[in-house]
CSV table of C-alpha atoms in Angstrom, one decimal:
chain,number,residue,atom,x,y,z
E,229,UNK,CA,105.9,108.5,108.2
E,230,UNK,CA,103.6,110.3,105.4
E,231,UNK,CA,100.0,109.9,105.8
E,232,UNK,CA,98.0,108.6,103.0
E,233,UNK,CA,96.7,112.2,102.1
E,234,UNK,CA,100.5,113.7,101.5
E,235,UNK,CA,101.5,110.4,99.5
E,236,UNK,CA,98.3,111.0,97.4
E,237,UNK,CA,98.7,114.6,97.3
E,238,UNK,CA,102.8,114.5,96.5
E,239,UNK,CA,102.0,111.7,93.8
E,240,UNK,CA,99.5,113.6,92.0
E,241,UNK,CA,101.3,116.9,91.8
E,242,UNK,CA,104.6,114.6,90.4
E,243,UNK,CA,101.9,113.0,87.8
E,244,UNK,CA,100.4,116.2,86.8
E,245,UNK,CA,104.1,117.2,86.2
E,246,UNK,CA,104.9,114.4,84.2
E,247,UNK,CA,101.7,114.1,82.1
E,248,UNK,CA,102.0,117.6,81.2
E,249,UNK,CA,105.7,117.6,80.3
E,250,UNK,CA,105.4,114.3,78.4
E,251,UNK,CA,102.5,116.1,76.4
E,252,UNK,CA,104.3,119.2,75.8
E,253,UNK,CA,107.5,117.4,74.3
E,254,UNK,CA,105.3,114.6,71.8
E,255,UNK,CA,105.5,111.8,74.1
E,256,UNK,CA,101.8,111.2,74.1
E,257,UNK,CA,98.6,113.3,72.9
E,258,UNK,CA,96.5,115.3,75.5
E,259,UNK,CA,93.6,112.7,76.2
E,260,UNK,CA,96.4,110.0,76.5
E,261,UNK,CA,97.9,112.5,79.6
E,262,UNK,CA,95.2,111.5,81.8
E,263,UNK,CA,96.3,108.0,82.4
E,264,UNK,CA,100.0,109.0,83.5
E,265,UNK,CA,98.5,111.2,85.7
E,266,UNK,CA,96.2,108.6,86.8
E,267,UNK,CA,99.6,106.0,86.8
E,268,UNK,CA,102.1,108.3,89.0
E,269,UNK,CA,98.9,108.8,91.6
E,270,UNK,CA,98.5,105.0,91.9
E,271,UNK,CA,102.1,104.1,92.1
E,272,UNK,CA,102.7,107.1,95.3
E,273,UNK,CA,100.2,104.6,97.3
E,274,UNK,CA,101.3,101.5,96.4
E,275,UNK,CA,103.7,100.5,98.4
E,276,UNK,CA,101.3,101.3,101.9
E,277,UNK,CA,99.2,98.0,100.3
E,278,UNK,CA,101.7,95.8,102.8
E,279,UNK,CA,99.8,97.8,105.9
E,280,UNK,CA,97.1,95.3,106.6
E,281,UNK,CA,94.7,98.2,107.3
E,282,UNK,CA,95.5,101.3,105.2
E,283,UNK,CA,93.8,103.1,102.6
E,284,UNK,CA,95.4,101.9,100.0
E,285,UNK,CA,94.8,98.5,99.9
E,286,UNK,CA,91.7,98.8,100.6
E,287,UNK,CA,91.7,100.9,97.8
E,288,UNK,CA,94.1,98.4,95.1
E,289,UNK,CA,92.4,95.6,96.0
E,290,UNK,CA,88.8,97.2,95.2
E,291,UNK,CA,90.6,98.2,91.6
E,292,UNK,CA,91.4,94.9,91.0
E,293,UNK,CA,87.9,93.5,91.7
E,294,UNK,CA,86.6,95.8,89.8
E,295,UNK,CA,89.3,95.3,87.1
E,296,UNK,CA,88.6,90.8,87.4
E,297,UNK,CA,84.7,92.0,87.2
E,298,UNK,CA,85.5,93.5,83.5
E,299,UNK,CA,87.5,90.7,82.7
E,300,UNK,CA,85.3,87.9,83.7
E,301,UNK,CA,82.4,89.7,81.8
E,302,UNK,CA,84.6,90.0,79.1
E,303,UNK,CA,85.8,86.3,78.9
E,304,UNK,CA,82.7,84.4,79.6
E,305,UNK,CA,80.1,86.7,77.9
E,306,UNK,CA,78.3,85.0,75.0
E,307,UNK,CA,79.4,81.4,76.9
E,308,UNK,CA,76.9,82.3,79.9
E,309,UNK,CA,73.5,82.8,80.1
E,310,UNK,CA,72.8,86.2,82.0
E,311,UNK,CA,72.2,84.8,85.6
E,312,UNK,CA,75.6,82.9,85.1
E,313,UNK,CA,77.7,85.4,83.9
E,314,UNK,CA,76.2,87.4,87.1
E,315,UNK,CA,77.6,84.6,89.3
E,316,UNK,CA,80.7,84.4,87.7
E,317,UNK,CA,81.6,88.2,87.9
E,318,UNK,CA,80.6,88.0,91.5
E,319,UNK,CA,82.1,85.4,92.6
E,320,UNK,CA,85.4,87.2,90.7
E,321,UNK,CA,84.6,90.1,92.8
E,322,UNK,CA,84.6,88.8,95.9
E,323,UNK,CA,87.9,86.1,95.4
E,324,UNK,CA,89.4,89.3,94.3
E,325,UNK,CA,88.3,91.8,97.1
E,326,UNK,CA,88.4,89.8,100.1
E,327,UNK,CA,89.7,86.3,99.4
E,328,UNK,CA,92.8,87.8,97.7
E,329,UNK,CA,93.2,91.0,99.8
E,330,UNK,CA,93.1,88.4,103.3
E,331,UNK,CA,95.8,86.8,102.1
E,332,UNK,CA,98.3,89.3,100.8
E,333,UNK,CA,97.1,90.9,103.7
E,334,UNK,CA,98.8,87.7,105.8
E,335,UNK,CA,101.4,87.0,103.7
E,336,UNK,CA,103.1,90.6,103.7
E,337,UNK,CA,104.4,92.6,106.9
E,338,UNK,CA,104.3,96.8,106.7
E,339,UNK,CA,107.8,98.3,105.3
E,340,UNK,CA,108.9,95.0,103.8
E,341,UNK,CA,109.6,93.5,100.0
E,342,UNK,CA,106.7,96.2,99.2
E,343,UNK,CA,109.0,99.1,100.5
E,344,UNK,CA,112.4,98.9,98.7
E,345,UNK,CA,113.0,99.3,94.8
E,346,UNK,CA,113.0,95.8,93.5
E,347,UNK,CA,109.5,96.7,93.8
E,348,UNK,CA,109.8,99.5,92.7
E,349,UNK,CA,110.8,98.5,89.5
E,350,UNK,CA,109.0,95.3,89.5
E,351,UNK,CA,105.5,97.1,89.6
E,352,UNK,CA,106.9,98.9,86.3
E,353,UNK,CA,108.1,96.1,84.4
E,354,UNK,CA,104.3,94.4,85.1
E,355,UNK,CA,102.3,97.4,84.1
E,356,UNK,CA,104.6,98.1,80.9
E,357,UNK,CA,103.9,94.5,80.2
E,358,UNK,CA,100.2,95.0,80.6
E,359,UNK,CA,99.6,98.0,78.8
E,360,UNK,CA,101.9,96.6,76.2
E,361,UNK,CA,100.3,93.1,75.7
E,362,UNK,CA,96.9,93.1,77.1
E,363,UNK,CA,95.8,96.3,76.5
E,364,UNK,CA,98.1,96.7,72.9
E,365,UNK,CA,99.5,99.9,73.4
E,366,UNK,CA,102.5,100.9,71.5
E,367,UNK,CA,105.8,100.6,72.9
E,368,UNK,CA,106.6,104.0,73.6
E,369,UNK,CA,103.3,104.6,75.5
E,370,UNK,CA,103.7,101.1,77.0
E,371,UNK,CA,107.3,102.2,78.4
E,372,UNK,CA,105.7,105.0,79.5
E,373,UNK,CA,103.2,103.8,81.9
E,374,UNK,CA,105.3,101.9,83.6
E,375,UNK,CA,108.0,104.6,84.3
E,376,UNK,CA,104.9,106.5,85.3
E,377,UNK,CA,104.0,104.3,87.7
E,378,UNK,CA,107.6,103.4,88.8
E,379,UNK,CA,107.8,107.2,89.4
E,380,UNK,CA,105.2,107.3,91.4
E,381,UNK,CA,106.4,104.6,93.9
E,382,UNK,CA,109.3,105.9,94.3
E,383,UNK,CA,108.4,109.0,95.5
E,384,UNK,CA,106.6,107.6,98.0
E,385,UNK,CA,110.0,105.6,99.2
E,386,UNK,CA,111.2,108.7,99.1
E,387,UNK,CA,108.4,110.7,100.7
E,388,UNK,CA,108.9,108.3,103.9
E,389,UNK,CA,112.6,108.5,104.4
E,390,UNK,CA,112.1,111.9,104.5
E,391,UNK,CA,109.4,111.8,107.2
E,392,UNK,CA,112.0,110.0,109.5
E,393,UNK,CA,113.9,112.7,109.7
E,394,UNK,CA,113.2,114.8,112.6
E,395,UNK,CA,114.5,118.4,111.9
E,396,UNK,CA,113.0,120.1,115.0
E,397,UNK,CA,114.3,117.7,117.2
E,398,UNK,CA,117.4,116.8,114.8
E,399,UNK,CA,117.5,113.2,115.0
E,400,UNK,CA,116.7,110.3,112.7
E,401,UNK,CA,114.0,108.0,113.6
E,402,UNK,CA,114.1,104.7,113.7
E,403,UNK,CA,112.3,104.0,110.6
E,404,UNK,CA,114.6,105.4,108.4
E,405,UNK,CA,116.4,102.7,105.6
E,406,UNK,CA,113.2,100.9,105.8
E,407,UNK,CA,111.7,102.5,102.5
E,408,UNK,CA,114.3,103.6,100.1
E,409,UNK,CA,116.0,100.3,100.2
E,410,UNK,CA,117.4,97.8,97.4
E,411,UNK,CA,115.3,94.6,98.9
E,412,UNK,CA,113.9,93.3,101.7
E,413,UNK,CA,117.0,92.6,104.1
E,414,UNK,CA,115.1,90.6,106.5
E,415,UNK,CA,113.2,88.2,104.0
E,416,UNK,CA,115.4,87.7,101.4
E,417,UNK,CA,113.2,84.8,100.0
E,418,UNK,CA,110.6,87.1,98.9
E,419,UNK,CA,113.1,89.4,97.5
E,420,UNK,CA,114.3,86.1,95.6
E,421,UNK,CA,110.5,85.0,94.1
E,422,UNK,CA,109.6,88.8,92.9
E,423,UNK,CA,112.8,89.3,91.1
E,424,UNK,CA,112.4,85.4,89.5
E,425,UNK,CA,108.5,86.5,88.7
E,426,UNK,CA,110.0,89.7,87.4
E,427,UNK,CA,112.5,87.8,85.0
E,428,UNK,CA,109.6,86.1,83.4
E,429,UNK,CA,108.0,89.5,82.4
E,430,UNK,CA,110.7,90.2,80.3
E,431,UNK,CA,109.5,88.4,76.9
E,432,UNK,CA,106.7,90.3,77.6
E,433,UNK,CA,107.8,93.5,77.5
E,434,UNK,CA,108.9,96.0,74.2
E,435,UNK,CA,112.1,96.4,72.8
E,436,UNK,CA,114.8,98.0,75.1
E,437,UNK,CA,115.7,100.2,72.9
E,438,UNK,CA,112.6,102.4,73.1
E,439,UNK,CA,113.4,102.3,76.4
E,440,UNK,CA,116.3,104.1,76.5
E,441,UNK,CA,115.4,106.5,73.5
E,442,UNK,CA,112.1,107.7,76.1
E,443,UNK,CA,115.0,108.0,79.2
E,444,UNK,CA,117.3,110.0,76.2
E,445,UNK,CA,114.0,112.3,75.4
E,446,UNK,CA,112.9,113.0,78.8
E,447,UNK,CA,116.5,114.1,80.5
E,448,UNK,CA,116.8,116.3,77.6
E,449,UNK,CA,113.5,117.8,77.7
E,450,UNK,CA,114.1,118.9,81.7
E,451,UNK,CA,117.9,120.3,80.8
């Protein structure tokens, strides 16, 4: 399979692509480019965060801890004194980090509900919903961060079923079907909760129709 360096390397050429493109055709001004370059990079290592001892979720779970440090502060400042609201971030930081990280870390096996498109596309639907409600973008930027980072995944999928295919010794290795899949095959109750928790991010997210107007823009920008 791809190393972490050609899924980060692959990712961030594809993001550069797209945060250039979008910027060239009035998606998005330049400053706001940096961000889908920043998305598609994300999303190409996503997916290795089911390998207990990778890179990358080493690296997503110190995001987030980072990420529940900013929010604690956020929440609780003016309610805390100073040595409190230290506590509180900390102790945010390290549920986040290591509390958090040991158990997703349990919870999830390498090349399962983490590798296939369902998550893929729920990753999307969660960071459009973000960007759209928590951090009030508008709804064709919204959209467009979590295509972005959609985008990114998938060419990681991608990237891997390529790697297990052996052209000097023309065969196919065993791990190939095991990324670019629909859903998990083997644990089809985890395929079940993330496309139920999936379903619930849909009031959440901006009208469809922007949607398919951004799809509309971008096929006809690359003809």
């Amino acid at each position: 399979m791809a190393n972490f360096r050609t899924h980060l390397g692959v990712a961030a050429v594809g993001g550069a692509v797209v945060a250039h493109g979008g910027w060239q055709s009035g998606l998005w001004e330049a400053w706001q480019a940096l961000p889908m370059l920043a998305l598609v990079t994300l999303g190409g290592i996503l997916p290795d965060i089911d390998a207990d001892r990778s890179r990358a979720i080493r690296l997503v779970f110190n995001l987030l801890a980072v990420l529940s440090v900013v929010a604690g502060a956020l929440m609780f400042q003016g309610r805390l004194s100073k040595p409190g609201l230290l506590m509180v971030c900390g102790a945010f930081y390290l549920g986040v980090r290591h509390l958090a990280g040991a158990l997703f870390a349990r919870l999830t096996v390498h090349r399962g509900i983490w590798h296939s498109l369902l998550a893929a596309l729920f990753c999307g639907l969660a960071t459009t919903a973000i960007s759209y409600r928590l951090l009030a973008q508008p709804d064709t930027l919204a959209w467009s961060h979590g295509l972005a980072l959609a985008l990114g995944f998938m060419l990681h999928l991608l990237l891997d079923e390529l790697y297990s295919v052996d052209l000097t010794g023309a065969r196919i290795k065993r791990s190939f079907g095991t990324a670019f899949k629909p859903l998990d095959w083997r644990s089809p109750g985890n395929s079940l909760v993330m496309l139920a928790i999936g379903a619930n991010l849909l009031p959440w997210l901006p009208a469809w129709g922007v949607l398919r107007g951004l799809i509309d823009q971008g096929i006809s920008f690359w003809r």
